[in-house]
Amino acid sequence: MTRSFERRPIEPGLLEHLVDLATWAPSAGKTQGWHLVVLRDDDTQRFWHHTLPAERRDGFRWQGLFDAPVILLPFADPDAYIARYREPDKATSGLGAGVEAWPAPYWTIDASMAVMTMLLAAEAAGLGALFFGVFRGEAALRADLGVPERLDLLGAIALGWPRGDAAAPGRSATRPRRAPADVLHDGDW
């Protein structure tokens, strides 16, 4: 994950290419119930204004993150799945009854797969990307951007050309990765 960016803009065609690739991610019923709010260049300050106000930025460890020329806000749309599963080819599933009918929130799962696809595609294109949580200011940010309340914000993606110090590891980087033997349960638990 990249935490320091050049201020160089991303060509619109490249961003559209990443989003096009993300539309190939798995999607229940091919609903593709996710949306992206794109903040570019100086407009990214709208995001930072609400989520990390200026008076709190001096002590922020990742100063180069503020230079990302694009902030993407991925939203999952539960209502799109309810509507899709009310259509004739899916109606017998019963999943069109409402969000409580779903055994898992596929709107979040599908949007997450699309986000992961974009992160991988960005890396393949030579861009840097960072997915991170939005822990403060979400309500004010949503109001400022006019985002409907029914949509679920997954987090934020900083996107841009990585600066030389972009790969500085985060605090969690020293934690060991789980070995496959700790993950796999072959045949049973």
PDB file of C-alpha atoms in Angstrom, residues 28-135:
ATOM      1  CA  ALA A  28     -24.148 -11.755  -7.168  1.00  0.00           C
ATOM      2  CA  GLY A  29     -26.705 -11.841  -9.961  1.00  0.00           C
ATOM      3  CA  LYS A  30     -24.383  -9.479 -11.878  1.00  0.00           C
ATOM      4  CA  THR A  31     -25.969  -6.739  -9.794  1.00  0.00           C
ATOM      5  CA  GLN A  32     -22.768  -4.683  -9.588  1.00  0.00           C
ATOM      6  CA  GLY A  33     -24.357  -2.640  -6.815  1.00  0.00           C
ATOM      7  CA  TRP A  34     -21.439  -0.379  -6.065  1.00  0.00           C
ATOM      8  CA  HIS A  35     -20.609   3.233  -6.815  1.00  0.00           C
ATOM      9  CA  LEU A  36     -17.514   5.419  -6.625  1.00  0.00           C
ATOM     10  CA  VAL A  37     -17.367   9.072  -5.702  1.00  0.00           C
ATOM     11  CA  VAL A  38     -14.214  10.461  -7.307  1.00  0.00           C
ATOM     12  CA  LEU A  39     -12.440  13.462  -5.820  1.00  0.00           C
ATOM     13  CA  ARG A  40      -9.586  14.754  -7.994  1.00  0.00           C
ATOM     14  CA  ASP A  41      -6.755  17.173  -7.442  1.00  0.00           C
ATOM     15  CA  ASP A  42      -7.816  20.155  -5.257  1.00  0.00           C
ATOM     16  CA  ASP A  43     -11.229  18.542  -4.714  1.00  0.00           C
ATOM     17  CA  THR A  44      -9.516  15.914  -2.503  1.00  0.00           C
ATOM     18  CA  GLN A  45      -9.354  18.608   0.183  1.00  0.00           C
ATOM     19  CA  ARG A  46     -13.111  18.177   0.661  1.00  0.00           C
ATOM     20  CA  PHE A  47     -12.374  14.653   1.882  1.00  0.00           C
ATOM     21  CA  TRP A  48      -9.551  15.709   4.203  1.00  0.00           C
ATOM     22  CA  HIS A  49     -11.515  18.707   5.526  1.00  0.00           C
ATOM     23  CA  HIS A  50     -14.150  16.382   6.977  1.00  0.00           C
ATOM     24  CA  THR A  51     -12.084  13.328   7.914  1.00  0.00           C
ATOM     25  CA  LEU A  52      -8.831  14.865   9.161  1.00  0.00           C
ATOM     26  CA  PRO A  53      -9.245  18.594   9.857  1.00  0.00           C
ATOM     27  CA  ALA A  54      -6.249  20.899   9.321  1.00  0.00           C
ATOM     28  CA  GLU A  55      -5.567  21.312  13.060  1.00  0.00           C
ATOM     29  CA  ARG A  56      -4.997  17.544  13.373  1.00  0.00           C
ATOM     30  CA  ARG A  57      -2.793  17.079  10.299  1.00  0.00           C
ATOM     31  CA  ASP A  58       0.579  18.206  11.680  1.00  0.00           C
ATOM     32  CA  GLY A  59       1.008  15.057  13.749  1.00  0.00           C
ATOM     33  CA  PHE A  60      -0.225  12.727  11.019  1.00  0.00           C
ATOM     34  CA  ARG A  61       2.431  10.145  10.210  1.00  0.00           C
ATOM     35  CA  TRP A  62       1.743   9.898   6.462  1.00  0.00           C
ATOM     36  CA  GLN A  63       2.059  13.490   5.209  1.00  0.00           C
ATOM     37  CA  GLY A  64       2.608  12.292   1.622  1.00  0.00           C
ATOM     38  CA  LEU A  65      -0.898  10.830   1.627  1.00  0.00           C
ATOM     39  CA  PHE A  66      -2.316  14.362   1.366  1.00  0.00           C
ATOM     40  CA  ASP A  67      -0.675  14.648  -2.071  1.00  0.00           C
ATOM     41  CA  ALA A  68      -2.690  11.799  -3.630  1.00  0.00           C
ATOM     42  CA  PRO A  69      -4.319  13.332  -6.717  1.00  0.00           C
ATOM     43  CA  VAL A  70      -7.386  11.074  -6.439  1.00  0.00           C
ATOM     44  CA  ILE A  71      -9.497   9.891  -3.532  1.00  0.00           C
ATOM     45  CA  LEU A  72     -12.095   7.277  -4.421  1.00  0.00           C
ATOM     46  CA  LEU A  73     -14.987   6.578  -2.089  1.00  0.00           C
ATOM     47  CA  PRO A  74     -16.538   3.155  -2.750  1.00  0.00           C
ATOM     48  CA  PHE A  75     -20.157   2.698  -1.722  1.00  0.00           C
ATOM     49  CA  ALA A  76     -22.180  -0.519  -1.633  1.00  0.00           C
ATOM     50  CA  ASP A  77     -25.877  -0.345  -2.500  1.00  0.00           C
ATOM     51  CA  PRO A  78     -28.022  -2.923  -0.648  1.00  0.00           C
ATOM     52  CA  ASP A  79     -31.185  -1.746  -2.432  1.00  0.00           C
ATOM     53  CA  ALA A  80     -29.703  -2.691  -5.807  1.00  0.00           C
ATOM     54  CA  TYR A  81     -29.497  -6.314  -4.628  1.00  0.00           C
ATOM     55  CA  ILE A  82     -33.036  -6.338  -3.294  1.00  0.00           C
ATOM     56  CA  ALA A  83     -34.309  -4.939  -6.604  1.00  0.00           C
ATOM     57  CA  ARG A  84     -32.215  -7.363  -8.673  1.00  0.00           C
ATOM     58  CA  TYR A  85     -33.436 -10.378  -6.705  1.00  0.00           C
ATOM     59  CA  ARG A  86     -37.055  -9.334  -7.199  1.00  0.00           C
ATOM     60  CA  GLU A  87     -36.577  -9.720 -10.964  1.00  0.00           C
ATOM     61  CA  PRO A  88     -38.204 -12.811 -12.527  1.00  0.00           C
ATOM     62  CA  ASP A  89     -34.995 -14.827 -12.974  1.00  0.00           C
ATOM     63  CA  LYS A  90     -34.081 -14.421  -9.273  1.00  0.00           C
ATOM     64  CA  ALA A  91     -37.455 -14.037  -7.547  1.00  0.00           C
ATOM     65  CA  THR A  92     -37.696 -17.649  -6.376  1.00  0.00           C
ATOM     66  CA  SER A  93     -34.561 -17.157  -4.254  1.00  0.00           C
ATOM     67  CA  GLY A  94     -36.547 -15.072  -1.753  1.00  0.00           C
ATOM     68  CA  LEU A  95     -33.645 -12.629  -1.502  1.00  0.00           C
ATOM     69  CA  GLY A  96     -35.758  -9.810  -2.895  1.00  0.00           C
ATOM     70  CA  ALA A  97     -37.667  -9.690   0.412  1.00  0.00           C
ATOM     71  CA  GLY A  98     -35.105  -7.378   2.020  1.00  0.00           C
ATOM     72  CA  VAL A  99     -31.587  -7.234   3.435  1.00  0.00           C
ATOM     73  CA  GLU A 100     -32.553  -9.552   6.299  1.00  0.00           C
ATOM     74  CA  ALA A 101     -33.187 -12.358   3.763  1.00  0.00           C
ATOM     75  CA  TRP A 102     -29.536 -12.432   2.755  1.00  0.00           C
ATOM     76  CA  PRO A 103     -27.206 -14.871   4.587  1.00  0.00           C
ATOM     77  CA  ALA A 104     -24.305 -12.473   3.968  1.00  0.00           C
ATOM     78  CA  PRO A 105     -24.169  -8.847   2.768  1.00  0.00           C
ATOM     79  CA  TYR A 106     -23.270  -9.521  -0.867  1.00  0.00           C
ATOM     80  CA  TRP A 107     -23.409  -5.786  -1.648  1.00  0.00           C
ATOM     81  CA  THR A 108     -20.387  -5.364   0.637  1.00  0.00           C
ATOM     82  CA  ILE A 109     -18.706  -8.527  -0.622  1.00  0.00           C
ATOM     83  CA  ASP A 110     -19.117  -7.553  -4.272  1.00  0.00           C
ATOM     84  CA  ALA A 111     -18.031  -3.952  -3.705  1.00  0.00           C
ATOM     85  CA  SER A 112     -14.985  -5.244  -1.822  1.00  0.00           C
ATOM     86  CA  MET A 113     -14.062  -7.515  -4.722  1.00  0.00           C
ATOM     87  CA  ALA A 114     -14.364  -4.569  -7.103  1.00  0.00           C
ATOM     88  CA  VAL A 115     -12.137  -2.478  -4.821  1.00  0.00           C
ATOM     89  CA  MET A 116      -9.530  -5.250  -4.665  1.00  0.00           C
ATOM     90  CA  THR A 117      -9.605  -5.551  -8.446  1.00  0.00           C
ATOM     91  CA  MET A 118      -8.984  -1.789  -8.743  1.00  0.00           C
ATOM     92  CA  LEU A 119      -6.112  -1.952  -6.254  1.00  0.00           C
ATOM     93  CA  LEU A 120      -4.439  -4.752  -8.212  1.00  0.00           C
ATOM     94  CA  ALA A 121      -5.071  -3.017 -11.541  1.00  0.00           C
ATOM     95  CA  ALA A 122      -3.628   0.241 -10.196  1.00  0.00           C
ATOM     96  CA  GLU A 123      -0.472  -1.568  -9.122  1.00  0.00           C
ATOM     97  CA  ALA A 124      -0.209  -3.265 -12.528  1.00  0.00           C
ATOM     98  CA  ALA A 125      -0.500   0.163 -14.204  1.00  0.00           C
ATOM     99  CA  GLY A 126       2.383   1.552 -12.127  1.00  0.00           C
ATOM    100  CA  LEU A 127       0.162   3.583  -9.820  1.00  0.00           C
ATOM    101  CA  GLY A 128       0.229   3.496  -6.059  1.00  0.00           C
ATOM    102  CA  ALA A 129      -2.914   2.904  -4.046  1.00  0.00           C
ATOM    103  CA  LEU A 130      -3.963   2.752  -0.426  1.00  0.00           C
ATOM    104  CA  PHE A 131      -7.263   1.489   0.934  1.00  0.00           C
ATOM    105  CA  PHE A 132      -8.020   2.916   4.366  1.00  0.00           C
ATOM    106  CA  GLY A 133     -10.925   3.348   6.737  1.00  0.00           C
ATOM    107  CA  VAL A 134     -12.947   6.515   7.222  1.00  0.00           C
ATOM    108  CA  PHE A 135     -13.181   6.751  10.996  1.00  0.00           C
TER     109      PHE A 135
END
